[in-house]
Amino acid sequence: MNIANRGVRQLADSSRKITLEQGGLVEHYPTPKTDTTPLRLPLASQYWPEAVHEELARQHWSKASITSQIDLEAWQGFLKDLPRDPYVNTRWKRMSWLHLNDQHEVETLGECPMAQGGKFNDAASMADRLRYYAPLEESFTEREDVRAFVKAWADMWGIGPREPILMQITGVRGDGTIDPLQGQGIHADGCKYLSILVLNRENVSGAINTLYQDKAGKELLTTTELAPGEVLHIHDDQLFHSVSSITQENAGEHFERFIIIINCSFIDEFQNRMLRRHFPDAVLNDCE
């Protein structure tokens, strides 16, 4: 690990310790459970309702609930150990690169930074910058219901073996009077396939997802508020999206909103350059 990467890891680890000590988050979250035997996991091809496939083909987006396919409480238990985002101090985040191997099983790849070119990130502090984050915990990525979700998600989009999949857990929390996250402008994430899954939503209002046909926001398609366990699928190369800011419903009480973002098949050349460098055997969107 080079010096820059080691420094980011040390910062993330230090922030995690401070968060746990000051926020008392160990008591706020359930202990992650490893036994998912009570869940009856469907086959990847049967994971999503037929309406999801029809809506994606017709309108490039769809919304579904997977509360019956995952142990949502167990997934929420992994939030307490999220490190503070070293680039956005008011957020917490982990991310890992995954793929399906030739046996169609989920595997975790090595480290590769998140990289968004200026075309896909309007923030001057983020555009054309390499960002390194602590990986998702192994006890999370090896859960049976997590692997089933990733396989079903890849099957839904037609993602094949060795195509890098980026999976993030990210969000905000605190005890102040207003959420520090003031929404995100209209944007695309620089990929073909994108889904947003809400893990929890506590003492907040707002965070309304809006989809547009154009980046200027003149052709509005839909607005939706995602509840825990609901997921929004988007053809990211066909549509644009935004999320409104959130505020506390009860001022002074703990608030938080955490989501999983999962995406694949990048059209951002900056990200693809990093993927080629770190995963030379990967199948990328720009490869014939």
Short mmCIF file of C-alpha atoms in Angstrom, two decimals:
data_model
loop_
_atom_site.label_atom_id
_atom_site.label_comp_id
_atom_site.label_asym_id
_atom_site.label_seq_id
_atom_site.Cartn_x
_atom_site.Cartn_y
_atom_site.Cartn_z
CA MET A 1 0.00 0.00 0.00
CA ASN A 2 1.50 3.38 -0.96
CA ILE A 3 1.82 6.34 1.40
CA ALA A 4 -1.27 8.14 0.10
CA ASN A 5 -3.47 5.10 0.46
CA ARG A 6 -2.10 4.32 3.92
CA GLY A 7 -2.80 7.88 5.03
CA VAL A 8 -6.42 7.64 3.89
CA ARG A 9 -6.86 4.35 5.72
CA GLN A 10 -5.38 5.79 8.92
CA LEU A 11 -7.69 8.81 8.70
CA ALA A 12 -10.70 6.59 8.15
CA ASP A 13 -9.78 4.33 11.08
CA SER A 14 -9.24 7.31 13.40
CA SER A 15 -12.56 8.84 12.40
CA ARG A 16 -14.35 5.56 13.05
CA LYS A 17 -12.95 5.38 16.61
CA ILE A 18 -13.97 8.97 17.35
CA THR A 19 -17.45 8.36 15.99
CA LEU A 20 -17.97 5.30 18.17
CA GLU A 21 -16.67 6.98 21.32
CA GLN A 22 -18.55 10.25 20.97
CA GLY A 23 -21.78 9.08 19.42
CA GLY A 24 -22.45 5.93 21.43
CA LEU A 25 -23.28 4.17 18.17
CA VAL A 26 -22.58 0.70 19.49
CA GLU A 27 -25.80 0.91 21.50
CA HIS A 28 -27.71 2.64 18.68
CA TYR A 29 -27.38 -0.22 16.19
CA PRO A 30 -28.16 -3.92 16.47
CA THR A 31 -25.26 -6.36 16.43
CA PRO A 32 -24.81 -7.67 12.87
CA LYS A 33 -26.23 -11.15 12.50
CA THR A 34 -24.47 -13.77 10.39
CA ASP A 35 -27.19 -16.42 10.29
CA THR A 36 -29.64 -15.81 7.45
CA THR A 37 -31.18 -19.29 7.37
CA PRO A 38 -34.73 -18.01 8.10
CA LEU A 39 -34.68 -16.20 4.75
CA ARG A 40 -35.89 -18.09 1.70
CA LEU A 41 -33.77 -16.59 -1.04
CA PRO A 42 -35.22 -16.75 -4.57
CA LEU A 43 -33.15 -17.58 -7.63
CA ALA A 44 -31.49 -14.59 -9.28
CA SER A 45 -33.87 -14.87 -12.23
CA GLN A 46 -36.88 -14.77 -9.86
CA TYR A 47 -35.59 -12.11 -7.48
CA TRP A 48 -37.32 -9.13 -9.11
CA PRO A 49 -41.00 -8.86 -10.04
CA GLU A 50 -41.67 -9.01 -13.76
CA ALA A 51 -42.85 -5.41 -13.59
CA VAL A 52 -39.29 -4.29 -12.78
CA HIS A 53 -37.97 -5.70 -16.05
CA GLU A 54 -40.89 -4.25 -18.00
CA GLU A 55 -40.50 -0.79 -16.48
CA LEU A 56 -36.76 -0.69 -17.07
CA ALA A 57 -37.28 -1.58 -20.72
CA ARG A 58 -40.08 0.97 -21.15
CA GLN A 59 -39.06 3.95 -19.01
CA HIS A 60 -35.45 3.28 -17.88
CA TRP A 61 -36.28 3.24 -14.16
CA SER A 62 -38.16 1.11 -11.67
CA LYS A 63 -38.80 0.93 -7.94
CA ALA A 64 -39.12 -2.24 -5.88
CA SER A 65 -38.98 -3.53 -2.30
CA ILE A 66 -36.65 -6.32 -1.19
CA THR A 67 -37.59 -6.46 2.49
CA SER A 68 -38.58 -10.11 2.12
CA GLN A 69 -35.28 -11.08 0.47
CA ILE A 70 -32.83 -9.51 2.95
CA ASP A 71 -32.42 -9.29 6.71
CA LEU A 72 -32.68 -5.51 6.84
CA GLU A 73 -32.03 -5.30 10.58
CA ALA A 74 -28.83 -7.29 10.17
CA TRP A 75 -27.66 -5.04 7.35
CA GLN A 76 -28.36 -1.98 9.51
CA GLY A 77 -26.09 -3.44 12.18
CA PHE A 78 -23.07 -2.79 9.96
CA LEU A 79 -23.67 0.97 9.98
CA LYS A 80 -22.10 1.54 13.38
CA ASP A 81 -18.61 0.75 12.08
CA LEU A 82 -18.73 3.00 9.03
CA PRO A 83 -15.68 5.30 8.95
CA ARG A 84 -16.12 9.00 8.38
CA ASP A 85 -15.74 9.95 4.72
CA PRO A 86 -12.20 11.42 4.50
CA TYR A 87 -13.28 13.75 1.68
CA VAL A 88 -16.69 14.87 2.97
CA ASN A 89 -16.44 15.15 6.73
CA THR A 90 -20.21 15.16 7.29
CA ARG A 91 -20.72 11.72 5.75
CA TRP A 92 -19.78 8.12 6.56
CA LYS A 93 -18.81 5.60 3.92
CA ARG A 94 -17.36 2.24 2.88
CA MET A 95 -17.05 0.83 -0.63
CA SER A 96 -15.77 -2.28 -2.37
CA TRP A 97 -15.31 -3.48 -5.93
CA LEU A 98 -17.01 -6.81 -6.60
CA HIS A 99 -17.55 -9.02 -9.60
CA LEU A 100 -19.04 -12.35 -10.61
CA ASN A 101 -16.41 -14.99 -11.32
CA ASP A 102 -16.68 -17.53 -14.13
CA GLN A 103 -18.79 -19.74 -11.83
CA HIS A 104 -21.20 -16.82 -11.36
CA GLU A 105 -20.28 -16.40 -7.71
CA VAL A 106 -19.69 -13.03 -6.04
CA GLU A 107 -16.07 -12.18 -5.31
CA THR A 108 -14.46 -9.11 -3.77
CA LEU A 109 -11.77 -7.52 -5.89
CA GLY A 110 -8.79 -5.56 -4.59
CA GLU A 111 -8.47 -1.85 -4.03
CA CYS A 112 -9.28 0.62 -6.78
CA PRO A 113 -10.13 4.27 -6.17
CA MET A 114 -13.41 5.90 -7.04
CA ALA A 115 -12.74 8.26 -9.94
CA GLN A 116 -15.26 10.62 -11.50
CA GLY A 117 -14.37 12.97 -14.30
CA GLY A 118 -15.67 16.53 -14.38
CA LYS A 119 -18.40 15.52 -16.81
CA PHE A 120 -20.02 13.40 -14.10
CA ASN A 121 -19.15 15.38 -10.97
CA ASP A 122 -19.69 19.12 -10.92
CA ALA A 123 -18.04 19.57 -7.50
CA ALA A 124 -14.66 21.20 -8.04
CA SER A 125 -13.25 19.40 -4.97
CA MET A 126 -14.26 15.97 -6.32
CA ALA A 127 -13.91 16.11 -10.11
CA ASP A 128 -10.90 14.33 -11.63
CA ARG A 129 -9.74 13.23 -8.19
CA LEU A 130 -8.93 9.76 -6.93
CA ARG A 131 -10.81 8.84 -3.77
CA TYR A 132 -9.92 5.88 -1.56
CA TYR A 133 -12.31 4.44 1.02
CA ALA A 134 -12.24 1.67 3.58
CA PRO A 135 -13.69 -1.54 2.13
CA LEU A 136 -16.99 -3.10 3.04
CA GLU A 137 -16.60 -5.49 5.94
CA GLU A 138 -15.95 -9.08 4.94
CA SER A 139 -18.65 -10.26 7.33
CA PHE A 140 -21.08 -8.15 5.29
CA THR A 141 -20.03 -9.12 1.75
CA GLU A 142 -20.00 -12.82 2.70
CA ARG A 143 -23.57 -12.82 3.96
CA GLU A 144 -25.79 -15.13 1.94
CA ASP A 145 -28.47 -12.48 1.40
CA VAL A 146 -25.88 -9.89 0.33
CA ARG A 147 -24.40 -12.25 -2.25
CA ALA A 148 -27.90 -13.18 -3.44
CA PHE A 149 -28.76 -9.49 -3.86
CA VAL A 150 -25.59 -8.78 -5.87
CA LYS A 151 -26.11 -11.81 -8.11
CA ALA A 152 -29.77 -10.92 -8.72
CA TRP A 153 -28.84 -7.29 -9.39
CA ALA A 154 -26.21 -8.35 -11.94
CA ASP A 155 -28.65 -10.80 -13.54
CA MET A 156 -31.29 -8.07 -13.86
CA TRP A 157 -28.94 -5.84 -15.87
CA GLY A 158 -27.29 -8.66 -17.82
CA ILE A 159 -23.86 -8.14 -16.22
CA GLY A 160 -21.43 -10.94 -17.00
CA PRO A 161 -18.34 -12.43 -15.32
CA ARG A 162 -15.39 -10.16 -14.47
CA GLU A 163 -17.31 -6.91 -14.93
CA PRO A 164 -16.42 -4.67 -11.93
CA ILE A 165 -19.37 -3.75 -9.70
CA LEU A 166 -19.01 -0.88 -7.24
CA MET A 167 -20.97 -1.28 -4.01
CA GLN A 168 -21.06 1.54 -1.45
CA ILE A 169 -22.68 2.08 1.92
CA THR A 170 -22.91 5.82 2.54
CA GLY A 171 -24.99 8.30 4.46
CA VAL A 172 -25.30 10.95 7.13
CA ARG A 173 -26.12 11.04 10.84
CA GLY A 174 -25.88 13.38 13.78
CA ASP A 175 -27.57 15.11 16.69
CA GLY A 176 -27.64 18.70 15.44
CA THR A 177 -30.59 20.68 14.19
CA ILE A 178 -30.16 20.14 10.46
CA ASP A 179 -28.69 17.51 8.22
CA PRO A 180 -25.32 18.64 6.84
CA LEU A 181 -26.08 17.01 3.50
CA GLN A 182 -27.83 19.68 1.49
CA GLY A 183 -28.96 17.51 -1.36
CA GLN A 184 -27.29 16.75 -4.67
CA GLY A 185 -27.80 18.60 -7.91
CA ILE A 186 -29.05 16.98 -11.11
CA HIS A 187 -26.41 14.55 -12.29
CA ALA A 188 -25.52 11.15 -13.70
CA ASP A 189 -22.99 8.83 -12.07
CA GLY A 190 -21.02 7.92 -15.20
CA CYS A 191 -22.26 4.34 -15.64
CA LYS A 192 -24.98 2.41 -17.43
CA TYR A 193 -26.59 0.66 -14.47
CA LEU A 194 -27.27 2.23 -11.08
CA SER A 195 -29.45 1.32 -8.10
CA ILE A 196 -30.07 3.07 -4.77
CA LEU A 197 -31.26 1.04 -1.78
CA VAL A 198 -32.27 2.78 1.44
CA LEU A 199 -31.00 0.99 4.57
CA ASN A 200 -32.51 3.27 7.18
CA ARG A 201 -34.28 6.58 7.53
CA GLU A 202 -34.64 7.94 11.04
CA ASN A 203 -36.02 11.32 12.20
CA VAL A 204 -35.67 12.96 8.79
CA SER A 205 -37.85 14.58 6.18
CA GLY A 206 -36.83 15.25 2.61
CA ALA A 207 -34.34 13.11 0.65
CA ILE A 208 -36.78 12.97 -2.24
CA ASN A 209 -35.34 11.29 -5.34
CA THR A 210 -36.23 12.97 -8.63
CA LEU A 211 -35.59 11.62 -12.11
CA TYR A 212 -35.24 13.77 -15.23
CA GLN A 213 -34.91 13.21 -18.93
CA ASP A 214 -32.42 16.08 -19.20
CA LYS A 215 -29.61 17.51 -17.07
CA ALA A 216 -31.21 20.96 -17.03
CA GLY A 217 -34.18 19.49 -15.15
CA LYS A 218 -36.83 20.74 -17.57
CA GLU A 219 -38.22 17.27 -18.34
CA LEU A 220 -39.21 15.82 -14.99
CA LEU A 221 -40.13 12.14 -15.00
CA THR A 222 -40.97 11.23 -11.41
CA THR A 223 -40.31 11.90 -7.74
CA THR A 224 -40.19 9.26 -5.04
CA GLU A 225 -39.31 8.87 -1.37
CA LEU A 226 -37.60 5.57 -0.64
CA ALA A 227 -38.38 3.76 2.60
CA PRO A 228 -35.93 1.29 4.19
CA GLY A 229 -35.73 -1.81 2.03
CA GLU A 230 -36.88 -0.03 -1.14
CA VAL A 231 -34.58 0.23 -4.14
CA LEU A 232 -34.63 2.56 -7.15
CA HIS A 233 -33.12 1.18 -10.37
CA ILE A 234 -31.94 3.66 -13.01
CA HIS A 235 -30.47 3.42 -16.51
CA ASP A 236 -27.87 6.00 -15.58
CA ASP A 237 -26.77 6.63 -19.16
CA GLN A 238 -30.35 7.44 -20.19
CA LEU A 239 -31.63 9.58 -17.29
CA PHE A 240 -30.48 12.14 -14.73
CA HIS A 241 -31.33 12.19 -11.04
CA SER A 242 -31.12 14.28 -7.90
CA VAL A 243 -31.96 13.98 -4.21
CA SER A 244 -33.27 16.82 -2.10
CA SER A 245 -31.74 17.90 1.21
CA ILE A 246 -33.05 16.49 4.49
CA THR A 247 -33.85 18.06 7.82
CA GLN A 248 -34.70 16.66 11.22
CA GLU A 249 -38.33 16.11 12.08
CA ASN A 250 -37.55 16.46 15.80
CA ALA A 251 -34.80 19.04 16.30
CA GLY A 252 -31.99 18.04 18.61
CA GLU A 253 -32.68 14.31 18.37
CA HIS A 254 -30.50 11.80 16.54
CA PHE A 255 -31.11 11.62 12.79
CA GLU A 256 -29.65 9.54 10.00
CA ARG A 257 -30.18 8.23 6.50
CA PHE A 258 -27.98 5.54 4.99
CA ILE A 259 -28.14 4.00 1.55
CA ILE A 260 -26.43 1.40 -0.58
CA ILE A 261 -25.38 2.54 -4.04
CA ILE A 262 -24.47 -0.18 -6.51
CA ASN A 263 -23.45 0.44 -10.11
CA CYS A 264 -21.61 -1.09 -13.04
CA SER A 265 -20.60 -0.70 -16.70
CA PHE A 266 -18.90 2.67 -16.51
CA ILE A 267 -18.94 5.22 -19.30
CA ASP A 268 -16.64 7.56 -17.37
CA GLU A 269 -13.24 7.13 -19.02
CA PHE A 270 -11.44 8.38 -15.89
CA GLN A 271 -12.95 5.55 -13.84
CA ASN A 272 -12.24 3.02 -16.57
CA ARG A 273 -8.56 4.03 -16.66
CA MET A 274 -8.31 3.24 -12.96
CA LEU A 275 -10.13 -0.05 -13.40
CA ARG A 276 -7.75 -1.08 -16.21
CA ARG A 277 -4.77 -0.22 -14.03
CA HIS A 278 -5.95 -2.10 -10.93
CA PHE A 279 -7.87 -4.99 -12.52
CA PRO A 280 -6.14 -5.79 -15.85
CA ASP A 281 -8.29 -8.90 -16.41
CA ALA A 282 -11.60 -7.07 -15.89
CA VAL A 283 -14.22 -6.82 -18.61
CA LEU A 284 -14.98 -3.13 -19.03
CA ASN A 285 -17.74 -1.30 -20.83
CA ASP A 286 -15.36 0.19 -23.41
CA CYS A 287 -13.79 -3.20 -24.28
CA GLU A 288 -14.95 -5.02 -27.37
#
